[in-house]
PDB file of C-alpha atoms in Angstrom:
ATOM      1  CA  MET A  11      83.780  40.444  80.001  1.00  0.00           C
ATOM      2  CA  PRO A  12      84.193  37.991  83.192  1.00  0.00           C
ATOM      3  CA  PRO A  13      81.136  38.486  85.548  1.00  0.00           C
ATOM      4  CA  ARG A  14      81.712  40.511  88.416  1.00  0.00           C
ATOM      5  CA  ARG A  15      83.133  38.541  91.620  1.00  0.00           C
ATOM      6  CA  SER A  16      80.543  38.673  94.662  1.00  0.00           C
ATOM      7  CA  TYR A  17      80.646  38.103  98.092  1.00  0.00           C
ATOM      8  CA  ASP A  18      76.869  36.925  97.844  1.00  0.00           C
ATOM      9  CA  GLN A  19      76.088  38.415 100.670  1.00  0.00           C
ATOM     10  CA  TYR A  20      72.539  40.454 101.044  1.00  0.00           C
ATOM     11  CA  CYS A  21      74.192  43.364 102.744  1.00  0.00           C
ATOM     12  CA  SER A  22      74.697  46.855 101.254  1.00  0.00           C
ATOM     13  CA  ALA A  23      78.220  46.997 102.399  1.00  0.00           C
ATOM     14  CA  ALA A  24      79.050  43.727 100.785  1.00  0.00           C
ATOM     15  CA  ARG A  25      77.320  44.862  97.793  1.00  0.00           C
ATOM     16  CA  ALA A  26      79.301  48.088  97.571  1.00  0.00           C
ATOM     17  CA  LEU A  27      82.708  46.258  97.916  1.00  0.00           C
ATOM     18  CA  ASP A  28      81.466  43.815  94.956  1.00  0.00           C
ATOM     19  CA  VAL A  29      81.960  47.049  92.976  1.00  0.00           C
ATOM     20  CA  VAL A  30      84.649  49.296  94.767  1.00  0.00           C
ATOM     21  CA  GLY A  31      86.534  46.533  96.926  1.00  0.00           C
ATOM     22  CA  ASP A  32      89.358  45.440  94.281  1.00  0.00           C
ATOM     23  CA  ARG A  33      92.692  47.027  94.550  1.00  0.00           C
ATOM     24  CA  TRP A  34      93.184  50.140  92.662  1.00  0.00           C
ATOM     25  CA  THR A  35      89.414  50.976  92.137  1.00  0.00           C
ATOM     26  CA  LEU A  36      88.860  53.632  94.372  1.00  0.00           C
ATOM     27  CA  LEU A  37      92.209  55.137  93.382  1.00  0.00           C
ATOM     28  CA  ILE A  38      91.393  55.142  89.755  1.00  0.00           C
ATOM     29  CA  VAL A  39      88.113  56.961  91.238  1.00  0.00           C
ATOM     30  CA  ARG A  40      90.340  59.494  93.280  1.00  0.00           C
ATOM     31  CA  GLU A  41      92.025  60.215  89.770  1.00  0.00           C
ATOM     32  CA  LEU A  42      88.793  60.778  87.705  1.00  0.00           C
ATOM     33  CA  LEU A  43      87.428  63.250  90.068  1.00  0.00           C
ATOM     34  CA  ALA A  44      89.689  65.702  88.375  1.00  0.00           C
ATOM     35  CA  GLY A  45      87.574  65.190  85.254  1.00  0.00           C
ATOM     36  CA  PRO A  46      88.133  63.276  81.899  1.00  0.00           C
ATOM     37  CA  ARG A  47      91.617  61.533  81.944  1.00  0.00           C
ATOM     38  CA  ARG A  48      93.543  59.641  79.417  1.00  0.00           C
ATOM     39  CA  TYR A  49      94.841  56.156  79.976  1.00  0.00           C
ATOM     40  CA  THR A  50      98.306  57.275  79.898  1.00  0.00           C
ATOM     41  CA  ASP A  51      97.701  60.222  82.560  1.00  0.00           C
ATOM     42  CA  LEU A  52      95.947  57.764  84.851  1.00  0.00           C
ATOM     43  CA  HIS A  53      98.934  55.444  84.569  1.00  0.00           C
ATOM     44  CA  ALA A  54     101.357  58.088  85.492  1.00  0.00           C
ATOM     45  CA  ASP A  55      99.565  58.878  88.340  1.00  0.00           C
ATOM     46  CA  LEU A  56      99.137  55.583  89.619  1.00  0.00           C
ATOM     47  CA  PRO A  57     102.416  54.414  90.166  1.00  0.00           C
ATOM     48  CA  GLY A  58     102.889  50.598  90.853  1.00  0.00           C
ATOM     49  CA  VAL A  59      99.683  49.477  88.924  1.00  0.00           C
ATOM     50  CA  SER A  60     100.491  47.426  85.930  1.00  0.00           C
ATOM     51  CA  THR A  61      98.956  48.217  82.734  1.00  0.00           C
ATOM     52  CA  ASP A  62      96.939  44.772  82.617  1.00  0.00           C
ATOM     53  CA  VAL A  63      95.432  45.400  85.865  1.00  0.00           C
ATOM     54  CA  LEU A  64      94.693  49.364  85.068  1.00  0.00           C
ATOM     55  CA  ALA A  65      92.882  47.999  81.832  1.00  0.00           C
ATOM     56  CA  SER A  66      90.877  45.458  83.832  1.00  0.00           C
ATOM     57  CA  ARG A  67      89.636  47.867  86.295  1.00  0.00           C
ATOM     58  CA  LEU A  68      88.555  50.350  83.789  1.00  0.00           C
ATOM     59  CA  LYS A  69      86.470  47.788  82.410  1.00  0.00           C
ATOM     60  CA  ASP A  70      84.841  46.665  85.375  1.00  0.00           C
ATOM     61  CA  MET A  71      84.185  50.569  86.236  1.00  0.00           C
ATOM     62  CA  GLU A  72      82.503  50.783  82.860  1.00  0.00           C
ATOM     63  CA  ARG A  73      80.428  47.592  83.445  1.00  0.00           C
ATOM     64  CA  ASP A  74      79.254  48.742  86.722  1.00  0.00           C
ATOM     65  CA  GLY A  75      78.333  52.208  85.875  1.00  0.00           C
ATOM     66  CA  LEU A  76      81.005  54.402  87.662  1.00  0.00           C
ATOM     67  CA  SER A  77      82.658  55.437  84.421  1.00  0.00           C
ATOM     68  CA  THR A  78      82.498  55.738  80.475  1.00  0.00           C
ATOM     69  CA  ARG A  79      84.954  56.101  77.994  1.00  0.00           C
ATOM     70  CA  ARG A  80      84.453  58.488  74.842  1.00  0.00           C
ATOM     71  CA  ARG A  81      86.925  59.676  72.034  1.00  0.00           C
ATOM     72  CA  LEU A  82      87.560  63.119  72.392  1.00  0.00           C
ATOM     73  CA  PRO A  83      86.901  65.200  68.948  1.00  0.00           C
ATOM     74  CA  PRO A  84      89.695  66.339  66.549  1.00  0.00           C
ATOM     75  CA  PRO A  85      92.749  67.073  66.810  1.00  0.00           C
ATOM     76  CA  GLY A  86      92.691  65.264  70.057  1.00  0.00           C
ATOM     77  CA  ALA A  87      90.933  62.199  69.047  1.00  0.00           C
ATOM     78  CA  ALA A  88      92.156  60.208  72.043  1.00  0.00           C
ATOM     79  CA  PHE A  89      90.037  58.151  74.216  1.00  0.00           C
ATOM     80  CA  VAL A  90      89.196  59.511  77.909  1.00  0.00           C
ATOM     81  CA  TYR A  91      87.639  57.948  81.071  1.00  0.00           C
ATOM     82  CA  GLU A  92      85.579  60.026  83.185  1.00  0.00           C
ATOM     83  CA  LEU A  93      83.040  59.342  85.923  1.00  0.00           C
ATOM     84  CA  THR A  94      79.213  59.019  85.856  1.00  0.00           C
ATOM     85  CA  PRO A  95      77.107  60.759  88.272  1.00  0.00           C
ATOM     86  CA  ARG A  96      77.379  57.369  90.313  1.00  0.00           C
ATOM     87  CA  GLY A  97      80.983  57.352  90.130  1.00  0.00           C
ATOM     88  CA  ARG A  98      80.962  61.041  91.485  1.00  0.00           C
ATOM     89  CA  GLU A  99      78.820  59.964  94.591  1.00  0.00           C
ATOM     90  CA  LEU A 100      82.040  57.947  95.631  1.00  0.00           C
ATOM     91  CA  LEU A 101      83.531  61.702  96.736  1.00  0.00           C
ATOM     92  CA  PRO A 102      82.301  61.177 100.437  1.00  0.00           C
ATOM     93  CA  VAL A 103      83.363  57.763 100.776  1.00  0.00           C
ATOM     94  CA  LEU A 104      87.092  58.807  99.910  1.00  0.00           C
ATOM     95  CA  GLN A 105      87.060  61.682 102.067  1.00  0.00           C
ATOM     96  CA  ALA A 106      85.934  59.344 104.827  1.00  0.00           C
ATOM     97  CA  LEU A 107      88.389  56.949 103.965  1.00  0.00           C
ATOM     98  CA  GLY A 108      91.117  59.715 104.013  1.00  0.00           C
ATOM     99  CA  GLU A 109      89.728  61.287 107.371  1.00  0.00           C
ATOM    100  CA  TRP A 110      89.870  57.378 109.052  1.00  0.00           C
ATOM    101  CA  GLY A 111      93.423  56.952 107.613  1.00  0.00           C
ATOM    102  CA  ARG A 112      94.967  60.353 108.306  1.00  0.00           C
ATOM    103  CA  SER A 113      96.251  58.673 111.795  1.00  0.00           C
ATOM    104  CA  GLY A 114      98.038  56.128 109.864  1.00  0.00           C
ATOM    105  CA  LEU A 115      99.871  58.283 107.307  1.00  0.00           C
ATOM    106  CA  GLY A 116     102.712  58.924 109.571  1.00  0.00           C
ATOM    107  CA  GLU A 117     106.335  60.015 107.800  1.00  0.00           C
ATOM    108  CA  ARG A 118     106.705  59.529 104.269  1.00  0.00           C
ATOM    109  CA  ARG A 119     108.496  56.637 103.449  1.00  0.00           C
ATOM    110  CA  PRO A 120     111.379  56.519 100.733  1.00  0.00           C
ATOM    111  CA  THR A 121     109.471  54.567  98.540  1.00  0.00           C
ATOM    112  CA  ASP A 122     105.958  56.539  98.937  1.00  0.00           C
ATOM    113  CA  ALA A 123     104.931  58.094  95.610  1.00  0.00           C
ATOM    114  CA  VAL A 124     103.534  61.388  95.991  1.00  0.00           C
ATOM    115  CA  ARG A 125     101.553  63.717  93.637  1.00  0.00           C
ATOM    116  CA  ALA A 126     100.444  67.788  94.190  1.00  0.00           C
ATOM    117  CA  HIS A 127      96.908  66.976  93.639  1.00  0.00           C
ATOM    118  CA  TRP A 128      96.549  64.100  96.106  1.00  0.00           C
ATOM    119  CA  PHE A 129      96.255  67.018  98.791  1.00  0.00           C
ATOM    120  CA  ALA A 130      93.259  67.800  97.040  1.00  0.00           C
ATOM    121  CA  LEU A 131      90.505  65.490  98.812  1.00  0.00           C
ATOM    122  CA  PRO A 132      91.647  66.386 102.619  1.00  0.00           C
ATOM    123  CA  LEU A 133      92.069  70.155 101.587  1.00  0.00           C
ATOM    124  CA  LEU A 134      88.349  70.076 100.002  1.00  0.00           C
ATOM    125  CA  ARG A 135      87.142  68.896 103.045  1.00  0.00           C
ATOM    126  CA  LEU A 136      88.516  72.006 105.094  1.00  0.00           C
ATOM    127  CA  LEU A 137      87.441  74.864 102.677  1.00  0.00           C
ATOM    128  CA  ASP A 138      84.062  76.420 104.241  1.00  0.00           C
ATOM    129  CA  GLY A 139      82.243  77.741 101.337  1.00  0.00           C
ATOM    130  CA  ASP A 140      82.342  77.867  97.465  1.00  0.00           C
ATOM    131  CA  GLY A 141      84.351  78.803  94.756  1.00  0.00           C
ATOM    132  CA  LEU A 142      87.545  78.122  92.821  1.00  0.00           C
ATOM    133  CA  VAL A 143      90.966  77.464  94.627  1.00  0.00           C
ATOM    134  CA  GLU A 144      94.509  77.429  93.325  1.00  0.00           C
ATOM    135  CA  VAL A 145      96.963  75.742  95.547  1.00  0.00           C
ATOM    136  CA  ARG A 146     100.904  75.745  95.223  1.00  0.00           C
ATOM    137  CA  LEU A 147     103.033  73.127  96.775  1.00  0.00           C
ATOM    138  CA  GLU A 148     107.051  72.276  96.039  1.00  0.00           C
ATOM    139  CA  GLU A 149     105.575  69.087  93.983  1.00  0.00           C
ATOM    140  CA  GLY A 150     103.167  71.334  91.768  1.00  0.00           C
ATOM    141  CA  LEU A 151     100.049  73.460  91.162  1.00  0.00           C
ATOM    142  CA  PHE A 152      96.385  72.291  91.194  1.00  0.00           C
ATOM    143  CA  HIS A 153      93.185  73.756  91.847  1.00  0.00           C
ATOM    144  CA  LEU A 154      89.770  72.673  93.698  1.00  0.00           C
ATOM    145  CA  HIS A 155      86.037  73.360  93.210  1.00  0.00           C
ATOM    146  CA  ALA A 156      84.842  73.801  96.577  1.00  0.00           C
ATOM    147  CA  GLY A 157      81.250  73.238  96.774  1.00  0.00           C
ATOM    148  CA  ALA A 158      80.933  71.710  93.340  1.00  0.00           C
ATOM    149  CA  GLU A 159      77.949  69.564  93.179  1.00  0.00           C
ATOM    150  CA  ASP A 160      78.798  68.085  89.534  1.00  0.00           C
ATOM    151  CA  GLY A 161      81.592  67.720  87.459  1.00  0.00           C
ATOM    152  CA  PRO A 162      85.484  67.772  88.280  1.00  0.00           C
ATOM    153  CA  VAL A 163      86.381  68.667  91.941  1.00  0.00           C
ATOM    154  CA  TYR A 164      89.765  69.388  91.358  1.00  0.00           C
ATOM    155  CA  GLY A 165      92.339  69.429  88.548  1.00  0.00           C
ATOM    156  CA  ASP A 166      96.129  69.587  88.060  1.00  0.00           C
ATOM    157  CA  GLY A 167      97.742  72.879  86.802  1.00  0.00           C
ATOM    158  CA  PRO A 168      96.665  76.437  87.357  1.00  0.00           C
ATOM    159  CA  ALA A 169      92.850  77.173  87.971  1.00  0.00           C
ATOM    160  CA  PRO A 170      91.197  77.283  84.688  1.00  0.00           C
ATOM    161  CA  GLY A 171      89.676  80.905  85.560  1.00  0.00           C
ATOM    162  CA  GLU A 172      90.330  83.405  87.920  1.00  0.00           C
ATOM    163  CA  PRO A 173      90.401  81.844  91.128  1.00  0.00           C
ATOM    164  CA  ASP A 174      88.739  83.025  94.397  1.00  0.00           C
ATOM    165  CA  ALA A 175      91.764  82.222  96.544  1.00  0.00           C
ATOM    166  CA  ARG A 176      95.244  81.425  96.050  1.00  0.00           C
ATOM    167  CA  LEU A 177      96.870  79.378  98.462  1.00  0.00           C
ATOM    168  CA  ALA A 178     100.907  78.697  98.755  1.00  0.00           C
ATOM    169  CA  LEU A 179     102.331  76.499 101.120  1.00  0.00           C
ATOM    170  CA  ASP A 180     105.019  73.625 101.571  1.00  0.00           C
ATOM    171  CA  THR A 181     104.313  70.123 101.672  1.00  0.00           C
ATOM    172  CA  ALA A 182     105.254  69.658 105.200  1.00  0.00           C
ATOM    173  CA  THR A 183     102.482  72.101 106.011  1.00  0.00           C
ATOM    174  CA  CYS A 184      99.942  70.956 104.077  1.00  0.00           C
ATOM    175  CA  THR A 185     100.790  67.340 105.532  1.00  0.00           C
ATOM    176  CA  ALA A 186     100.276  68.469 108.981  1.00  0.00           C
ATOM    177  CA  ILE A 187      96.860  69.963 107.781  1.00  0.00           C
ATOM    178  CA  ALA A 188      95.911  66.789 105.995  1.00  0.00           C
ATOM    179  CA  CYS A 189      96.431  64.727 109.180  1.00  0.00           C
ATOM    180  CA  GLY A 190      94.835  66.906 111.401  1.00  0.00           C
ATOM    181  CA  GLU A 191      97.495  68.235 113.519  1.00  0.00           C
ATOM    182  CA  LEU A 192      97.265  71.690 112.256  1.00  0.00           C
ATOM    183  CA  SER A 193      94.045  73.571 111.312  1.00  0.00           C
ATOM    184  CA  LEU A 194      94.210  75.287 107.738  1.00  0.00           C
ATOM    185  CA  VAL A 195      93.167  78.655 109.891  1.00  0.00           C
ATOM    186  CA  HIS A 196      96.038  78.155 112.307  1.00  0.00           C
ATOM    187  CA  ALA A 197      98.234  77.398 109.574  1.00  0.00           C
ATOM    188  CA  VAL A 198      97.158  80.897 107.802  1.00  0.00           C
ATOM    189  CA  ARG A 199      97.590  82.547 111.199  1.00  0.00           C
ATOM    190  CA  ALA A 200     101.261  81.280 111.611  1.00  0.00           C
ATOM    191  CA  GLY A 201     102.225  82.548 108.425  1.00  0.00           C
ATOM    192  CA  ARG A 202     102.696  79.219 107.006  1.00  0.00           C
ATOM    193  CA  VAL A 203     100.026  79.202 104.499  1.00  0.00           C
ATOM    194  CA  GLU A 204     100.231  82.527 102.036  1.00  0.00           C
ATOM    195  CA  VAL A 205      96.870  83.338 100.973  1.00  0.00           C
ATOM    196  CA  SER A 206      95.883  85.736  97.850  1.00  0.00           C
ATOM    197  CA  GLY A 207      92.643  86.632  96.196  1.00  0.00           C
ATOM    198  CA  GLU A 208      89.695  88.719  96.403  1.00  0.00           C
ATOM    199  CA  GLY A 209      87.193  85.944  96.526  1.00  0.00           C
ATOM    200  CA  ALA A 210      85.078  85.290  99.772  1.00  0.00           C
ATOM    201  CA  LEU A 211      87.164  82.316 100.411  1.00  0.00           C
ATOM    202  CA  ALA A 212      90.366  84.285 100.361  1.00  0.00           C
ATOM    203  CA  LYS A 213      88.613  86.987 102.532  1.00  0.00           C
ATOM    204  CA  ALA A 214      86.956  84.182 105.058  1.00  0.00           C
ATOM    205  CA  LEU A 215      90.817  82.358 105.487  1.00  0.00           C
ATOM    206  CA  ARG A 216      92.369  86.095 105.928  1.00  0.00           C
ATOM    207  CA  GLU A 217      89.939  87.056 108.441  1.00  0.00           C
ATOM    208  CA  ALA A 218      89.470  84.144 110.734  1.00  0.00           C
TER     209      ALA A 218
END
């Protein structure tokens, strides 16, 4: 494996960028925050990345201790990639980047891809409390593990168990919430987010 490129600067920010500054690396981390993913799944949810670049970035991430690769037991028998504890420590970095970049999101361009679970990180930041939340958009269904300190913080598809809250909203509302144009509480009050469930998170949103 070729040696890691470096800025050769004795600065913690430069050292961090030595590891995660390459194009696609942090977006791969975003996908792996959902838990173990197969190469084909990663490629499908990272539209625009070439197979060569994706393979190269995954090797770099393994070398730098951000992710690991393992084979699933039969009948799966496929290889999956997953974050190490050090890789999971990038969650607040991605959330901070999302917070900083939301003012530049603007209108969706015709060339912009979208996946429902890409809204997971901004929504996760806005949920006050711990619990499992299922979110339904036009693009699909995903779930969040609010307050999770270890393991996946979100995932595609229905919640793996009975969620503490279910949220149903349209993509325009979700975008407005993610961009800070509309608070989650005000969206619920305005009837733009339908909340169901009997968990503490659902009750807090309905009563806020």
